mmCIF file with all atom_site columns, C-alpha atoms in Angstrom:
data_model
loop_
_atom_site.group_PDB
_atom_site.id
_atom_site.type_symbol
_atom_site.label_atom_id
_atom_site.label_alt_id
_atom_site.label_comp_id
_atom_site.label_asym_id
_atom_site.label_entity_id
_atom_site.label_seq_id
_atom_site.pdbx_PDB_ins_code
_atom_site.Cartn_x
_atom_site.Cartn_y
_atom_site.Cartn_z
_atom_site.occupancy
_atom_site.B_iso_or_equiv
_atom_site.pdbx_formal_charge
_atom_site.auth_seq_id
_atom_site.auth_comp_id
_atom_site.auth_asym_id
_atom_site.auth_atom_id
_atom_site.pdbx_PDB_model_num
ATOM 1   C CA . UNK A 1 1   ? -98.047  110.136 55.316 1.00 0.00 ? 20  UNK A CA 1
ATOM 2   C CA . UNK A 1 2   ? -100.835 112.125 56.862 1.00 0.00 ? 21  UNK A CA 1
ATOM 3   C CA . UNK A 1 3   ? -103.527 109.475 57.244 1.00 0.00 ? 22  UNK A CA 1
ATOM 4   C CA . UNK A 1 4   ? -103.616 106.686 59.810 1.00 0.00 ? 23  UNK A CA 1
ATOM 5   C CA . UNK A 1 5   ? -105.512 104.377 57.456 1.00 0.00 ? 24  UNK A CA 1
ATOM 6   C CA . UNK A 1 6   ? -102.704 104.566 54.873 1.00 0.00 ? 25  UNK A CA 1
ATOM 7   C CA . UNK A 1 7   ? -100.034 103.979 57.505 1.00 0.00 ? 26  UNK A CA 1
ATOM 8   C CA . UNK A 1 8   ? -101.954 100.991 58.889 1.00 0.00 ? 27  UNK A CA 1
ATOM 9   C CA . UNK A 1 9   ? -102.583 99.575  55.402 1.00 0.00 ? 28  UNK A CA 1
ATOM 10  C CA . UNK A 1 10  ? -98.881  99.682  54.536 1.00 0.00 ? 29  UNK A CA 1
ATOM 11  C CA . UNK A 1 11  ? -97.725  98.258  57.864 1.00 0.00 ? 30  UNK A CA 1
ATOM 12  C CA . UNK A 1 12  ? -100.295 95.459  57.679 1.00 0.00 ? 31  UNK A CA 1
ATOM 13  C CA . UNK A 1 13  ? -99.293  94.560  54.120 1.00 0.00 ? 32  UNK A CA 1
ATOM 14  C CA . UNK A 1 14  ? -95.645  94.487  55.198 1.00 0.00 ? 33  UNK A CA 1
ATOM 15  C CA . UNK A 1 15  ? -96.405  92.232  58.167 1.00 0.00 ? 34  UNK A CA 1
ATOM 16  C CA . UNK A 1 16  ? -98.618  89.873  56.195 1.00 0.00 ? 35  UNK A CA 1
ATOM 17  C CA . UNK A 1 17  ? -95.983  89.662  53.482 1.00 0.00 ? 36  UNK A CA 1
ATOM 18  C CA . UNK A 1 18  ? -93.634  88.132  56.048 1.00 0.00 ? 37  UNK A CA 1
ATOM 19  C CA . UNK A 1 19  ? -96.047  85.514  57.379 1.00 0.00 ? 38  UNK A CA 1
ATOM 20  C CA . UNK A 1 20  ? -96.368  82.011  56.042 1.00 0.00 ? 39  UNK A CA 1
ATOM 21  C CA . UNK A 1 21  ? -99.568  80.075  56.803 1.00 0.00 ? 40  UNK A CA 1
ATOM 22  C CA . UNK A 1 22  ? -99.421  78.919  60.404 1.00 0.00 ? 41  UNK A CA 1
ATOM 23  C CA . UNK A 1 23  ? -96.687  81.487  60.994 1.00 0.00 ? 42  UNK A CA 1
ATOM 24  C CA . UNK A 1 24  ? -96.030  83.757  63.985 1.00 0.00 ? 43  UNK A CA 1
ATOM 25  C CA . UNK A 1 25  ? -98.526  85.324  66.298 1.00 0.00 ? 44  UNK A CA 1
ATOM 26  C CA . UNK A 1 26  ? -98.542  89.110  66.547 1.00 0.00 ? 45  UNK A CA 1
ATOM 27  C CA . UNK A 1 27  ? -98.763  91.383  69.548 1.00 0.00 ? 46  UNK A CA 1
ATOM 28  C CA . UNK A 1 28  ? -98.802  95.089  68.874 1.00 0.00 ? 47  UNK A CA 1
ATOM 29  C CA . UNK A 1 29  ? -97.442  97.911  71.007 1.00 0.00 ? 48  UNK A CA 1
ATOM 30  C CA . UNK A 1 30  ? -98.100  101.594 70.427 1.00 0.00 ? 49  UNK A CA 1
ATOM 31  C CA . UNK A 1 31  ? -97.272  104.642 72.513 1.00 0.00 ? 50  UNK A CA 1
ATOM 32  C CA . UNK A 1 32  ? -99.212  107.892 72.063 1.00 0.00 ? 51  UNK A CA 1
ATOM 33  C CA . UNK A 1 33  ? -99.951  108.277 68.330 1.00 0.00 ? 52  UNK A CA 1
ATOM 34  C CA . UNK A 1 34  ? -98.581  104.762 67.857 1.00 0.00 ? 53  UNK A CA 1
ATOM 35  C CA . UNK A 1 35  ? -101.465 103.389 69.956 1.00 0.00 ? 54  UNK A CA 1
ATOM 36  C CA . UNK A 1 36  ? -103.917 104.504 67.263 1.00 0.00 ? 55  UNK A CA 1
ATOM 37  C CA . UNK A 1 37  ? -101.757 102.963 64.531 1.00 0.00 ? 56  UNK A CA 1
ATOM 38  C CA . UNK A 1 38  ? -101.462 99.777  66.591 1.00 0.00 ? 57  UNK A CA 1
ATOM 39  C CA . UNK A 1 39  ? -105.242 99.599  66.981 1.00 0.00 ? 58  UNK A CA 1
ATOM 40  C CA . UNK A 1 40  ? -105.785 99.949  63.225 1.00 0.00 ? 59  UNK A CA 1
ATOM 41  C CA . UNK A 1 41  ? -103.095 97.391  62.359 1.00 0.00 ? 60  UNK A CA 1
ATOM 42  C CA . UNK A 1 42  ? -104.580 94.940  64.886 1.00 0.00 ? 61  UNK A CA 1
ATOM 43  C CA . UNK A 1 43  ? -108.004 95.428  63.305 1.00 0.00 ? 62  UNK A CA 1
ATOM 44  C CA . UNK A 1 44  ? -106.621 94.674  59.846 1.00 0.00 ? 63  UNK A CA 1
ATOM 45  C CA . UNK A 1 45  ? -104.593 91.678  60.996 1.00 0.00 ? 64  UNK A CA 1
ATOM 46  C CA . UNK A 1 46  ? -107.621 90.203  62.773 1.00 0.00 ? 65  UNK A CA 1
ATOM 47  C CA . UNK A 1 47  ? -109.522 90.444  59.482 1.00 0.00 ? 66  UNK A CA 1
ATOM 48  C CA . UNK A 1 48  ? -106.766 88.546  57.648 1.00 0.00 ? 67  UNK A CA 1
ATOM 49  C CA . UNK A 1 49  ? -107.105 84.786  57.240 1.00 0.00 ? 68  UNK A CA 1
ATOM 50  C CA . UNK A 1 50  ? -103.656 83.633  58.382 1.00 0.00 ? 69  UNK A CA 1
ATOM 51  C CA . UNK A 1 51  ? -102.817 86.201  61.062 1.00 0.00 ? 70  UNK A CA 1
ATOM 52  C CA . UNK A 1 52  ? -103.148 85.657  64.805 1.00 0.00 ? 71  UNK A CA 1
ATOM 53  C CA . UNK A 1 53  ? -103.126 88.671  67.122 1.00 0.00 ? 72  UNK A CA 1
ATOM 54  C CA . UNK A 1 54  ? -102.410 87.803  70.739 1.00 0.00 ? 73  UNK A CA 1
ATOM 55  C CA . UNK A 1 55  ? -103.077 91.325  72.005 1.00 0.00 ? 74  UNK A CA 1
ATOM 56  C CA . UNK A 1 56  ? -102.668 95.090  71.770 1.00 0.00 ? 75  UNK A CA 1
ATOM 57  C CA . UNK A 1 57  ? -100.748 97.244  74.235 1.00 0.00 ? 76  UNK A CA 1
ATOM 58  C CA . UNK A 1 58  ? -101.827 100.872 73.911 1.00 0.00 ? 77  UNK A CA 1
ATOM 59  C CA . UNK A 1 59  ? -100.073 103.574 75.932 1.00 0.00 ? 78  UNK A CA 1
ATOM 60  C CA . UNK A 1 60  ? -100.723 107.217 76.757 1.00 0.00 ? 79  UNK A CA 1
ATOM 61  C CA . UNK A 1 61  ? -103.520 107.923 74.252 1.00 0.00 ? 80  UNK A CA 1
ATOM 62  C CA . UNK A 1 62  ? -107.271 108.465 74.403 1.00 0.00 ? 81  UNK A CA 1
ATOM 63  C CA . UNK A 1 63  ? -109.119 105.663 72.593 1.00 0.00 ? 82  UNK A CA 1
ATOM 64  C CA . UNK A 1 64  ? -109.671 105.937 68.832 1.00 0.00 ? 83  UNK A CA 1
ATOM 65  C CA . UNK A 1 65  ? -113.239 107.235 69.059 1.00 0.00 ? 84  UNK A CA 1
ATOM 66  C CA . UNK A 1 66  ? -112.294 110.056 71.474 1.00 0.00 ? 85  UNK A CA 1
ATOM 67  C CA . UNK A 1 67  ? -108.803 111.110 70.376 1.00 0.00 ? 86  UNK A CA 1
ATOM 68  C CA . UNK A 1 68  ? -109.761 113.744 67.784 1.00 0.00 ? 87  UNK A CA 1
ATOM 69  C CA . UNK A 1 69  ? -111.235 116.011 70.460 1.00 0.00 ? 88  UNK A CA 1
ATOM 70  C CA . UNK A 1 70  ? -108.142 115.822 72.646 1.00 0.00 ? 89  UNK A CA 1
ATOM 71  C CA . UNK A 1 71  ? -105.198 117.009 70.589 1.00 0.00 ? 90  UNK A CA 1
ATOM 72  C CA . UNK A 1 72  ? -102.231 118.130 72.722 1.00 0.00 ? 91  UNK A CA 1
ATOM 73  C CA . UNK A 1 73  ? -101.790 121.516 71.005 1.00 0.00 ? 92  UNK A CA 1
ATOM 74  C CA . UNK A 1 74  ? -104.109 123.949 69.264 1.00 0.00 ? 93  UNK A CA 1
ATOM 75  C CA . UNK A 1 75  ? -101.837 125.152 66.465 1.00 0.00 ? 94  UNK A CA 1
ATOM 76  C CA . UNK A 1 76  ? -99.179  123.721 64.170 1.00 0.00 ? 95  UNK A CA 1
ATOM 77  C CA . UNK A 1 77  ? -96.576  126.415 64.797 1.00 0.00 ? 96  UNK A CA 1
ATOM 78  C CA . UNK A 1 78  ? -93.043  125.260 65.515 1.00 0.00 ? 97  UNK A CA 1
ATOM 79  C CA . UNK A 1 79  ? -92.884  127.106 68.838 1.00 0.00 ? 98  UNK A CA 1
ATOM 80  C CA . UNK A 1 80  ? -96.072  125.531 70.193 1.00 0.00 ? 99  UNK A CA 1
ATOM 81  C CA . UNK A 1 81  ? -95.214  122.040 68.990 1.00 0.00 ? 100 UNK A CA 1
ATOM 82  C CA . UNK A 1 82  ? -91.679  122.156 70.387 1.00 0.00 ? 101 UNK A CA 1
ATOM 83  C CA . UNK A 1 83  ? -92.961  123.751 73.582 1.00 0.00 ? 102 UNK A CA 1
ATOM 84  C CA . UNK A 1 84  ? -95.352  120.829 74.068 1.00 0.00 ? 103 UNK A CA 1
ATOM 85  C CA . UNK A 1 85  ? -92.579  118.253 73.564 1.00 0.00 ? 104 UNK A CA 1
ATOM 86  C CA . UNK A 1 86  ? -90.287  120.167 75.913 1.00 0.00 ? 105 UNK A CA 1
ATOM 87  C CA . UNK A 1 87  ? -92.971  120.410 78.643 1.00 0.00 ? 106 UNK A CA 1
ATOM 88  C CA . UNK A 1 88  ? -93.881  116.731 78.259 1.00 0.00 ? 107 UNK A CA 1
ATOM 89  C CA . UNK A 1 89  ? -90.238  115.668 78.556 1.00 0.00 ? 108 UNK A CA 1
ATOM 90  C CA . UNK A 1 90  ? -90.328  113.757 75.294 1.00 0.00 ? 109 UNK A CA 1
ATOM 91  C CA . UNK A 1 91  ? -86.960  114.772 73.881 1.00 0.00 ? 110 UNK A CA 1
ATOM 92  C CA . UNK A 1 92  ? -83.593  115.566 75.417 1.00 0.00 ? 111 UNK A CA 1
ATOM 93  C CA . UNK A 1 93  ? -82.951  119.306 75.646 1.00 0.00 ? 112 UNK A CA 1
ATOM 94  C CA . UNK A 1 94  ? -79.662  119.029 73.767 1.00 0.00 ? 113 UNK A CA 1
ATOM 95  C CA . UNK A 1 95  ? -81.567  117.757 70.714 1.00 0.00 ? 114 UNK A CA 1
ATOM 96  C CA . UNK A 1 96  ? -84.179  120.511 70.934 1.00 0.00 ? 115 UNK A CA 1
ATOM 97  C CA . UNK A 1 97  ? -81.368  123.074 70.979 1.00 0.00 ? 116 UNK A CA 1
ATOM 98  C CA . UNK A 1 98  ? -80.179  121.813 67.575 1.00 0.00 ? 117 UNK A CA 1
ATOM 99  C CA . UNK A 1 99  ? -82.064  123.939 64.974 1.00 0.00 ? 118 UNK A CA 1
ATOM 100 C CA . UNK A 1 100 ? -81.995  121.253 62.270 1.00 0.00 ? 119 UNK A CA 1
ATOM 101 C CA . UNK A 1 101 ? -83.361  118.588 64.601 1.00 0.00 ? 120 UNK A CA 1
ATOM 102 C CA . UNK A 1 102 ? -85.964  120.980 66.001 1.00 0.00 ? 121 UNK A CA 1
ATOM 103 C CA . UNK A 1 103 ? -87.219  121.820 62.467 1.00 0.00 ? 122 UNK A CA 1
ATOM 104 C CA . UNK A 1 104 ? -87.402  118.129 61.579 1.00 0.00 ? 123 UNK A CA 1
ATOM 105 C CA . UNK A 1 105 ? -89.228  117.274 64.825 1.00 0.00 ? 124 UNK A CA 1
ATOM 106 C CA . UNK A 1 106 ? -91.753  120.103 64.368 1.00 0.00 ? 125 UNK A CA 1
ATOM 107 C CA . UNK A 1 107 ? -92.499  118.824 60.854 1.00 0.00 ? 126 UNK A CA 1
ATOM 108 C CA . UNK A 1 108 ? -92.925  115.293 62.162 1.00 0.00 ? 127 UNK A CA 1
ATOM 109 C CA . UNK A 1 109 ? -95.296  116.486 64.891 1.00 0.00 ? 128 UNK A CA 1
ATOM 110 C CA . UNK A 1 110 ? -97.307  118.464 62.312 1.00 0.00 ? 129 UNK A CA 1
ATOM 111 C CA . UNK A 1 111 ? -97.748  115.285 60.261 1.00 0.00 ? 130 UNK A CA 1
ATOM 112 C CA . UNK A 1 112 ? -98.820  113.388 63.390 1.00 0.00 ? 131 UNK A CA 1
ATOM 113 C CA . UNK A 1 113 ? -101.442 116.021 64.185 1.00 0.00 ? 132 UNK A CA 1
ATOM 114 C CA . UNK A 1 114 ? -102.690 115.927 60.585 1.00 0.00 ? 133 UNK A CA 1
ATOM 115 C CA . UNK A 1 115 ? -103.119 112.156 60.927 1.00 0.00 ? 134 UNK A CA 1
ATOM 116 C CA . UNK A 1 116 ? -105.025 112.542 64.168 1.00 0.00 ? 135 UNK A CA 1
ATOM 117 C CA . UNK A 1 117 ? -107.275 115.270 62.782 1.00 0.00 ? 136 UNK A CA 1
ATOM 118 C CA . UNK A 1 118 ? -108.220 113.204 59.735 1.00 0.00 ? 137 UNK A CA 1
ATOM 119 C CA . UNK A 1 119 ? -108.765 110.007 61.752 1.00 0.00 ? 138 UNK A CA 1
ATOM 120 C CA . UNK A 1 120 ? -112.449 109.640 62.516 1.00 0.00 ? 139 UNK A CA 1
ATOM 121 C CA . UNK A 1 121 ? -114.019 106.519 63.987 1.00 0.00 ? 140 UNK A CA 1
ATOM 122 C CA . UNK A 1 122 ? -117.705 106.673 63.098 1.00 0.00 ? 141 UNK A CA 1
ATOM 123 C CA . UNK A 1 123 ? -118.476 103.173 64.356 1.00 0.00 ? 142 UNK A CA 1
ATOM 124 C CA . UNK A 1 124 ? -116.112 101.522 66.776 1.00 0.00 ? 143 UNK A CA 1
ATOM 125 C CA . UNK A 1 125 ? -115.677 97.807  66.022 1.00 0.00 ? 144 UNK A CA 1
ATOM 126 C CA . UNK A 1 126 ? -114.074 96.130  69.052 1.00 0.00 ? 145 UNK A CA 1
ATOM 127 C CA . UNK A 1 127 ? -111.025 93.921  68.577 1.00 0.00 ? 146 UNK A CA 1
ATOM 128 C CA . UNK A 1 128 ? -111.239 90.187  69.180 1.00 0.00 ? 147 UNK A CA 1
ATOM 129 C CA . UNK A 1 129 ? -108.017 90.203  71.184 1.00 0.00 ? 148 UNK A CA 1
ATOM 130 C CA . UNK A 1 130 ? -107.020 91.390  74.676 1.00 0.00 ? 149 UNK A CA 1
ATOM 131 C CA . UNK A 1 131 ? -106.134 95.043  75.173 1.00 0.00 ? 150 UNK A CA 1
ATOM 132 C CA . UNK A 1 132 ? -103.741 96.299  77.819 1.00 0.00 ? 151 UNK A CA 1
ATOM 133 C CA . UNK A 1 133 ? -103.691 100.066 78.350 1.00 0.00 ? 152 UNK A CA 1
ATOM 134 C CA . UNK A 1 134 ? -100.745 101.628 80.154 1.00 0.00 ? 153 UNK A CA 1
ATOM 135 C CA . UNK A 1 135 ? -100.047 105.225 81.117 1.00 0.00 ? 154 UNK A CA 1
ATOM 136 C CA . UNK A 1 136 ? -97.871  107.188 83.463 1.00 0.00 ? 155 UNK A CA 1
ATOM 137 C CA . UNK A 1 137 ? -99.411  108.761 86.554 1.00 0.00 ? 156 UNK A CA 1
ATOM 138 C CA . UNK A 1 138 ? -100.315 112.396 85.981 1.00 0.00 ? 157 UNK A CA 1
ATOM 139 C CA . UNK A 1 139 ? -100.101 112.159 82.176 1.00 0.00 ? 158 UNK A CA 1
ATOM 140 C CA . UNK A 1 140 ? -101.624 115.460 80.983 1.00 0.00 ? 159 UNK A CA 1
ATOM 141 C CA . UNK A 1 141 ? -102.614 113.900 77.640 1.00 0.00 ? 160 UNK A CA 1
ATOM 142 C CA . UNK A 1 142 ? -105.050 111.305 79.028 1.00 0.00 ? 161 UNK A CA 1
ATOM 143 C CA . UNK A 1 143 ? -107.533 111.122 81.873 1.00 0.00 ? 162 UNK A CA 1
ATOM 144 C CA . UNK A 1 144 ? -108.509 108.039 83.830 1.00 0.00 ? 163 UNK A CA 1
ATOM 145 C CA . UNK A 1 145 ? -111.813 108.085 81.941 1.00 0.00 ? 164 UNK A CA 1
ATOM 146 C CA . UNK A 1 146 ? -109.957 108.180 78.589 1.00 0.00 ? 165 UNK A CA 1
ATOM 147 C CA . UNK A 1 147 ? -107.991 105.113 79.575 1.00 0.00 ? 166 UNK A CA 1
ATOM 148 C CA . UNK A 1 148 ? -111.085 103.299 80.822 1.00 0.00 ? 167 UNK A CA 1
ATOM 149 C CA . UNK A 1 149 ? -112.835 104.021 77.501 1.00 0.00 ? 168 UNK A CA 1
ATOM 150 C CA . UNK A 1 150 ? -110.365 101.674 75.784 1.00 0.00 ? 169 UNK A CA 1
ATOM 151 C CA . UNK A 1 151 ? -112.469 98.903  77.358 1.00 0.00 ? 170 UNK A CA 1
ATOM 152 C CA . UNK A 1 152 ? -114.999 99.435  74.553 1.00 0.00 ? 171 UNK A CA 1
ATOM 153 C CA . UNK A 1 153 ? -112.236 98.668  72.018 1.00 0.00 ? 172 UNK A CA 1
ATOM 154 C CA . UNK A 1 154 ? -112.137 94.934  72.782 1.00 0.00 ? 173 UNK A CA 1
ATOM 155 C CA . UNK A 1 155 ? -114.451 91.951  73.025 1.00 0.00 ? 174 UNK A CA 1
ATOM 156 C CA . UNK A 1 156 ? -111.744 90.110  74.971 1.00 0.00 ? 175 UNK A CA 1
ATOM 157 C CA . UNK A 1 157 ? -109.882 90.833  78.206 1.00 0.00 ? 176 UNK A CA 1
ATOM 158 C CA . UNK A 1 158 ? -109.153 94.436  79.128 1.00 0.00 ? 177 UNK A CA 1
ATOM 159 C CA . UNK A 1 159 ? -106.608 95.671  81.631 1.00 0.00 ? 178 UNK A CA 1
ATOM 160 C CA . UNK A 1 160 ? -105.413 99.118  82.629 1.00 0.00 ? 179 UNK A CA 1
ATOM 161 C CA . UNK A 1 161 ? -102.151 99.771  84.473 1.00 0.00 ? 180 UNK A CA 1
ATOM 162 C CA . UNK A 1 162 ? -100.071 102.730 85.621 1.00 0.00 ? 181 UNK A CA 1
ATOM 163 C CA . UNK A 1 163 ? -96.321  102.649 85.039 1.00 0.00 ? 182 UNK A CA 1
ATOM 164 C CA . UNK A 1 164 ? -94.171  105.487 86.273 1.00 0.00 ? 183 UNK A CA 1
ATOM 165 C CA . UNK A 1 165 ? -95.145  109.096 85.688 1.00 0.00 ? 184 UNK A CA 1
ATOM 166 C CA . UNK A 1 166 ? -95.981  111.417 82.799 1.00 0.00 ? 185 UNK A CA 1
ATOM 167 C CA . UNK A 1 167 ? -96.686  111.038 79.095 1.00 0.00 ? 186 UNK A CA 1
ATOM 168 C CA . UNK A 1 168 ? -93.249  109.680 78.251 1.00 0.00 ? 187 UNK A CA 1
ATOM 169 C CA . UNK A 1 169 ? -93.119  107.264 81.199 1.00 0.00 ? 188 UNK A CA 1
ATOM 170 C CA . UNK A 1 170 ? -91.450  104.639 79.005 1.00 0.00 ? 189 UNK A CA 1
ATOM 171 C CA . UNK A 1 171 ? -88.239  106.683 78.873 1.00 0.00 ? 190 UNK A CA 1
ATOM 172 C CA . UNK A 1 172 ? -87.564  106.326 82.607 1.00 0.00 ? 191 UNK A CA 1
ATOM 173 C CA . UNK A 1 173 ? -89.424  103.095 83.347 1.00 0.00 ? 192 UNK A CA 1
ATOM 174 C CA . UNK A 1 174 ? -88.361  100.944 80.427 1.00 0.00 ? 193 UNK A CA 1
ATOM 175 C CA . UNK A 1 175 ? -87.474  97.882  82.482 1.00 0.00 ? 194 UNK A CA 1
ATOM 176 C CA . UNK A 1 176 ? -90.816  97.876  84.324 1.00 0.00 ? 195 UNK A CA 1
ATOM 177 C CA . UNK A 1 177 ? -92.647  98.245  81.034 1.00 0.00 ? 196 UNK A CA 1
ATOM 178 C CA . UNK A 1 178 ? -90.672  95.437  79.367 1.00 0.00 ? 197 UNK A CA 1
ATOM 179 C CA . UNK A 1 179 ? -91.370  93.112  82.297 1.00 0.00 ? 198 UNK A CA 1
ATOM 180 C CA . UNK A 1 180 ? -95.074  93.964  82.117 1.00 0.00 ? 199 UNK A CA 1
ATOM 181 C CA . UNK A 1 181 ? -95.166  93.299  78.368 1.00 0.00 ? 200 UNK A CA 1
ATOM 182 C CA . UNK A 1 182 ? -93.291  89.989  78.705 1.00 0.00 ? 201 UNK A CA 1
ATOM 183 C CA . UNK A 1 183 ? -95.695  88.845  81.409 1.00 0.00 ? 202 UNK A CA 1
ATOM 184 C CA . UNK A 1 184 ? -98.788  89.726  79.382 1.00 0.00 ? 203 UNK A CA 1
ATOM 185 C CA . UNK A 1 185 ? -97.442  88.116  76.203 1.00 0.00 ? 204 UNK A CA 1
ATOM 186 C CA . UNK A 1 186 ? -96.869  84.889  78.118 1.00 0.00 ? 205 UNK A CA 1
ATOM 187 C CA . UNK A 1 187 ? -100.344 85.079  79.639 1.00 0.00 ? 206 UNK A CA 1
ATOM 188 C CA . UNK A 1 188 ? -102.066 85.865  76.326 1.00 0.00 ? 207 UNK A CA 1
ATOM 189 C CA . UNK A 1 189 ? -100.299 83.014  74.550 1.00 0.00 ? 208 UNK A CA 1
ATOM 190 C CA . UNK A 1 190 ? -101.199 80.628  77.370 1.00 0.00 ? 209 UNK A CA 1
ATOM 191 C CA . UNK A 1 191 ? -104.866 81.604  77.192 1.00 0.00 ? 210 UNK A CA 1
ATOM 192 C CA . UNK A 1 192 ? -104.915 81.269  73.406 1.00 0.00 ? 211 UNK A CA 1
ATOM 193 C CA . UNK A 1 193 ? -103.190 77.859  73.553 1.00 0.00 ? 212 UNK A CA 1
ATOM 194 C CA . UNK A 1 194 ? -105.629 76.507  76.128 1.00 0.00 ? 213 UNK A CA 1
ATOM 195 C CA . UNK A 1 195 ? -108.630 77.659  74.092 1.00 0.00 ? 214 UNK A CA 1
ATOM 196 C CA . UNK A 1 196 ? -107.515 75.992  70.827 1.00 0.00 ? 215 UNK A CA 1
#
């Protein structure tokens, strides 16, 4: 798929198909491109009658209304795409040295860029759930201002944190990230319970 709206529509339909009235609450997590998908799925779930979204955790991505102007590479050539992943530390070198894997990964990255290019937010409608934005220190893909701009994506609580270093901080700081997520899920649920 090369459009975020189609990806979000299918994921939302799948999630809603698994929910009975009064069923589970959702919290969404997305890293990099996944943060945009997470935002769109949260928006759709919040519009659904029986879904409850406790919060969105968006990592290492400019906010939806700014992302199109900040693509990580200028061209779709294999060498540039794989060079970006190698420089960002996103994939183990042994995998990048495998020609079949490298071809597959370049194709996947091309599709991701196509999604980002076609994704335009003409009018940002903030989410009615908390948003936590996390990034690694020194991430070349996002600036502090980019991360702060996520504040306009919610009508509820907003928080921004730094975890580890770099764009793929979650590879080396998984435990810290999991503890952060567990803490925020508990907090969001507590706030929601006390307000109902």
